[in-house]
Short mmCIF file of C-alpha atoms and ligand atoms in Angstrom, two decimals:
data_model
loop_
_atom_site.label_atom_id
_atom_site.label_comp_id
_atom_site.label_asym_id
_atom_site.label_seq_id
_atom_site.Cartn_x
_atom_site.Cartn_y
_atom_site.Cartn_z
CA MET A 1 -51.53 18.73 93.01
CA MET A 2 -48.59 19.31 95.36
CA THR A 3 -49.25 18.64 99.01
CA ALA A 4 -47.08 20.22 101.67
CA ALA A 5 -44.36 17.96 102.97
CA ARG A 6 -45.37 16.67 106.38
CA LYS A 7 -44.57 19.20 109.08
CA ILE A 8 -44.64 16.79 112.01
CA ILE A 9 -42.46 13.93 113.12
CA GLU A 10 -44.07 10.75 114.42
CA VAL A 11 -42.02 8.71 116.85
CA VAL A 12 -43.37 5.16 116.55
CA PRO A 13 -42.26 2.82 119.34
CA SER A 14 -41.63 -0.73 118.20
CA LEU A 15 -43.25 -3.22 120.58
CA LEU A 16 -40.57 -5.78 119.71
CA ALA A 17 -38.49 -4.17 122.47
CA ALA A 18 -41.31 -3.71 124.99
CA ASP A 19 -41.78 -5.74 128.19
CA LEU A 20 -44.88 -7.61 127.01
CA GLY A 21 -45.55 -8.82 130.54
CA ARG A 22 -46.29 -5.17 131.39
CA LEU A 23 -47.76 -4.09 128.06
CA ASP A 24 -50.33 -1.69 129.52
CA SER A 25 -47.79 0.20 131.60
CA GLU A 26 -45.28 0.22 128.70
CA LEU A 27 -47.96 1.79 126.48
CA GLU A 28 -48.94 4.29 129.15
CA ARG A 29 -45.33 5.46 129.43
CA VAL A 30 -45.04 6.20 125.73
CA ARG A 31 -48.56 7.66 125.54
CA ALA A 32 -47.46 10.17 128.17
CA ALA A 33 -44.95 11.42 125.58
CA GLY A 34 -47.68 11.91 122.98
CA VAL A 35 -47.29 8.60 121.19
CA THR A 36 -50.47 7.52 119.38
CA TRP A 37 -48.87 5.09 116.86
CA VAL A 38 -46.90 1.92 117.58
CA SER A 39 -45.22 -0.60 115.30
CA VAL A 40 -45.68 -4.37 115.45
CA ASP A 41 -42.82 -6.27 113.82
CA VAL A 42 -44.14 -9.50 112.29
CA MET A 43 -41.46 -12.13 111.66
CA ASP A 44 -41.99 -15.62 110.19
CA GLY A 45 -38.61 -17.32 110.63
CA HIS A 46 -38.17 -17.48 106.84
CA PHE A 47 -37.80 -13.93 105.54
CA VAL A 48 -35.88 -13.12 108.73
CA PRO A 49 -34.28 -15.53 111.27
CA ASN A 50 -36.73 -14.71 114.04
CA LEU A 51 -40.36 -15.32 115.00
CA SER A 52 -42.57 -12.71 116.64
CA PHE A 53 -46.22 -11.66 116.56
CA GLY A 54 -49.43 -12.74 114.81
CA PRO A 55 -52.74 -11.02 114.02
CA ASP A 56 -54.14 -11.65 117.51
CA PHE A 57 -51.43 -9.44 119.00
CA VAL A 58 -52.41 -6.65 116.62
CA ARG A 59 -56.05 -7.09 117.75
CA LEU A 60 -54.89 -6.75 121.37
CA VAL A 61 -52.85 -3.61 120.67
CA LYS A 62 -55.71 -2.08 118.66
CA SER A 63 -57.96 -2.67 121.67
CA LYS A 64 -55.73 -0.21 123.56
CA GLY A 65 -56.82 2.59 121.19
CA LEU A 66 -53.56 3.08 119.29
CA THR A 67 -52.71 3.40 115.61
CA VAL A 68 -50.89 0.21 114.67
CA ASP A 69 -48.61 -0.45 111.76
CA SER A 70 -47.76 -4.09 111.15
CA HIS A 71 -44.37 -4.46 109.47
CA LEU A 72 -44.53 -7.84 107.71
CA MET A 73 -41.09 -9.43 107.56
CA VAL A 74 -42.54 -12.56 106.00
CA ALA A 75 -41.81 -14.63 102.90
CA ASN A 76 -45.44 -14.68 101.70
CA PRO A 77 -46.80 -11.16 102.23
CA GLU A 78 -49.64 -11.50 99.71
CA THR A 79 -51.08 -14.33 101.83
CA VAL A 80 -50.38 -12.79 105.23
CA ALA A 81 -51.30 -9.13 104.65
CA PRO A 82 -55.11 -9.73 104.61
CA TRP A 83 -54.86 -11.38 108.04
CA PHE A 84 -53.46 -8.14 109.48
CA VAL A 85 -55.92 -5.88 107.67
CA ASP A 86 -58.70 -8.07 109.12
CA ALA A 87 -57.07 -7.82 112.57
CA GLY A 88 -57.49 -4.05 112.38
CA ALA A 89 -53.94 -2.92 111.58
CA ASP A 90 -54.06 0.66 110.31
CA TYR A 91 -50.97 0.26 108.10
CA VAL A 92 -49.86 -3.08 106.66
CA THR A 93 -46.32 -2.90 105.34
CA VAL A 94 -44.93 -5.54 102.97
CA HIS A 95 -41.33 -6.00 101.86
CA ASP A 96 -40.51 -5.31 98.21
CA GLU A 97 -38.01 -8.18 98.35
CA ALA A 98 -40.73 -10.70 99.26
CA CYS A 99 -43.56 -9.59 96.95
CA ARG A 100 -44.26 -11.39 93.68
CA ASP A 101 -45.88 -8.13 92.50
CA ALA A 102 -45.52 -5.22 94.95
CA ARG A 103 -48.06 -3.02 93.14
CA ALA A 104 -50.68 -5.76 93.30
CA ALA A 105 -49.93 -6.43 96.97
CA LEU A 106 -50.30 -2.73 97.85
CA ARG A 107 -53.56 -2.45 95.88
CA ASP A 108 -54.95 -5.52 97.61
CA ILE A 109 -54.25 -4.05 101.07
CA ARG A 110 -56.01 -0.81 100.09
CA ARG A 111 -58.89 -2.67 98.47
CA ARG A 112 -59.45 -4.50 101.76
CA GLY A 113 -59.57 -1.20 103.68
CA GLY A 114 -56.01 -0.99 105.03
CA LYS A 115 -53.35 1.64 104.44
CA ALA A 116 -50.52 0.11 102.41
CA GLY A 117 -46.84 0.28 103.25
CA LEU A 118 -43.84 -0.80 101.17
CA ALA A 119 -40.52 -1.59 102.86
CA VAL A 120 -36.98 -2.12 101.62
CA LYS A 121 -33.98 -3.59 103.43
CA PRO A 122 -30.75 -1.56 103.66
CA LYS A 123 -29.12 -3.08 100.58
CA THR A 124 -32.24 -2.98 98.40
CA PRO A 125 -32.32 -0.04 95.97
CA ALA A 126 -35.14 2.50 96.16
CA ASP A 127 -36.36 1.67 92.65
CA SER A 128 -39.72 0.22 93.70
CA LEU A 129 -40.35 2.96 96.26
CA VAL A 130 -39.69 5.60 93.59
CA ALA A 131 -41.66 3.82 90.86
CA LEU A 132 -44.68 3.08 93.07
CA VAL A 133 -45.17 6.51 94.68
CA GLY A 134 -48.93 6.98 94.98
CA GLU A 135 -49.53 3.25 95.42
CA TYR A 136 -48.59 3.32 99.13
CA ASP A 137 -49.48 5.32 102.24
CA LEU A 138 -46.13 4.62 103.89
CA ALA A 139 -42.64 3.96 102.57
CA LEU A 140 -40.36 2.15 105.03
CA VAL A 141 -36.61 2.43 104.53
CA MET A 142 -34.85 0.04 106.93
CA THR A 143 -31.61 1.23 108.49
CA VAL A 144 -30.76 -2.18 109.96
CA GLU A 145 -30.87 -5.67 108.52
CA PRO A 146 -34.34 -6.81 109.68
CA GLY A 147 -34.88 -9.51 112.27
CA PHE A 148 -33.88 -8.14 115.65
CA GLY A 149 -34.00 -4.99 117.74
CA GLY A 150 -30.90 -3.31 119.11
CA ALA A 151 -28.82 -3.30 115.90
CA GLN A 152 -26.66 -0.37 114.83
CA TYR A 153 -28.08 2.31 112.49
CA LEU A 154 -26.60 2.03 108.99
CA SER A 155 -25.89 5.60 107.84
CA TYR A 156 -25.05 4.51 104.29
CA VAL A 157 -28.83 4.23 103.75
CA GLU A 158 -29.33 8.02 104.09
CA PRO A 159 -28.95 8.84 100.36
CA LYS A 160 -31.74 6.34 99.70
CA ILE A 161 -33.97 8.04 102.29
CA ALA A 162 -33.30 11.37 100.54
CA ALA A 163 -34.06 9.89 97.09
CA VAL A 164 -37.41 8.55 98.30
CA ARG A 165 -38.15 11.90 99.95
CA ARG A 166 -37.52 13.69 96.63
CA ALA A 167 -39.75 11.26 94.73
CA ILE A 168 -42.60 11.61 97.24
CA ASP A 169 -42.37 15.42 97.27
CA ALA A 170 -42.10 15.66 93.46
CA ALA A 171 -45.29 13.63 93.13
CA GLY A 172 -47.03 15.57 95.89
CA ALA A 173 -47.90 12.22 97.41
CA ASP A 174 -49.56 12.18 100.82
CA CYS A 175 -47.69 9.37 102.57
CA TRP A 176 -45.25 8.79 105.42
CA LEU A 177 -41.54 8.21 104.90
CA GLN A 178 -40.69 5.88 107.77
CA VAL A 179 -37.24 4.80 108.94
CA ASP A 180 -36.76 1.80 111.22
CA GLY A 181 -33.65 0.45 112.84
CA GLY A 182 -31.17 1.84 115.35
CA ILE A 183 -33.13 5.05 115.84
CA ASN A 184 -32.08 7.05 118.90
CA GLU A 185 -31.66 10.75 119.68
CA LYS A 186 -28.52 10.98 117.52
CA THR A 187 -29.57 8.91 114.53
CA ALA A 188 -33.09 10.42 114.53
CA ALA A 189 -31.58 13.77 113.58
CA ALA A 190 -29.71 12.15 110.68
CA ALA A 191 -32.74 10.20 109.45
CA ALA A 192 -35.05 13.23 109.67
CA GLY A 193 -32.40 15.37 107.99
CA ALA A 194 -32.45 12.90 105.10
CA GLY A 195 -36.24 13.23 104.86
CA ALA A 196 -37.89 10.78 107.25
CA ASP A 197 -41.07 11.88 109.06
CA SER A 198 -41.95 8.64 110.86
CA LEU A 199 -39.27 7.14 113.11
CA VAL A 200 -39.61 3.63 114.50
CA ALA A 201 -37.65 3.18 117.72
CA GLY A 202 -37.61 0.07 119.88
CA SER A 203 -34.65 -0.32 122.20
CA ALA A 204 -33.92 3.42 122.44
CA VAL A 205 -37.40 3.83 123.94
CA PHE A 206 -38.19 0.68 125.91
CA ARG A 207 -34.66 0.05 127.15
CA ALA A 208 -34.40 3.65 128.39
CA LYS A 209 -34.66 4.47 132.09
CA ASP A 210 -37.39 6.95 131.14
CA PRO A 211 -39.19 5.94 127.91
CA GLU A 212 -41.31 9.09 127.97
CA ALA A 213 -38.20 11.28 128.01
CA ALA A 214 -36.60 9.09 125.33
CA VAL A 215 -39.54 9.59 122.96
CA THR A 216 -39.48 13.35 123.56
CA ALA A 217 -35.71 13.53 122.98
CA ILE A 218 -36.00 11.60 119.71
CA ARG A 219 -38.82 13.86 118.52
CA GLN A 220 -36.99 17.04 119.46
CA ALA A 221 -33.78 15.87 117.80
CA ALA A 222 -35.67 15.13 114.58
CA LEU A 223 -37.64 18.38 114.62
CA GLY A 224 -34.45 20.31 115.20
CA VAL A 225 -33.16 19.38 111.76
CA ARG A 226 -36.38 19.88 109.73
CA ARG A 227 -35.52 21.39 106.36
C1 DX5 B 1 -35.87 -5.03 112.86
C2 DX5 B 1 -36.98 -4.39 113.63
C3 DX5 B 1 -36.36 -3.34 114.51
C4 DX5 B 1 -37.30 -2.71 115.49
C5 DX5 B 1 -36.65 -1.48 116.06
O1 DX5 B 1 -36.36 -6.13 112.19
O2 DX5 B 1 -37.91 -3.82 112.75
O3 DX5 B 1 -35.83 -2.37 113.66
O4 DX5 B 1 -38.47 -2.36 114.87
O5 DX5 B 1 -35.57 -1.91 116.79
P1 DX5 B 1 -34.45 -0.91 117.36
O6 DX5 B 1 -35.10 0.46 117.48
O7 DX5 B 1 -34.10 -1.48 118.70
O8 DX5 B 1 -33.36 -0.92 116.36
#
């Protein structure tokens, strides 16, 4: 059964770039722009050369009434994913490169009551994302090498975004196609034009003078190129 391609664009601020000492006011500023979904980048110092948040931070963010996706940049996602489902994360996204068996990892997240996401780094082919359509609720195509905010968007990834978009649409799968890394007003148009409907943005939002306006500009830029 074909489902209509998503007609909306979700701008998903990444809290990696937020001023955590003023978390409530940072969240209020993006909520004012209609944000209901934020991304928590989880880094273990092994899969990526950085350390960030644990399940307790997801619990805290969930207590603010937001949809939370936890992007697990960890070397042992099968072990860690249940911790984030239990912490209340709405989406738990594991990296194809780190999974022993991505299908099993996705099924385990769903079995535990979470929505499952599968991510690939810029240089990783889309093979798993294409082969596993239907097994995930969110596909994440990274447009930066993971580990830090503020990196430059890698436009060579766009054909991969388009290939995953075609596979999702051909299957009539009801899932998000998320892009994360270097998203701003300009690159959002390119990523949405390639087929993304969920755009993670950290520094372009929280480093902006007016985060509310930044979110709106990213959304409008992406909607302006909807096919
Ligand atoms: C990379 C992180 C970043 C973050 C967004 O590991 O996943 O992509 O979410 O950072 P910006 O929007 O600043 O590139």
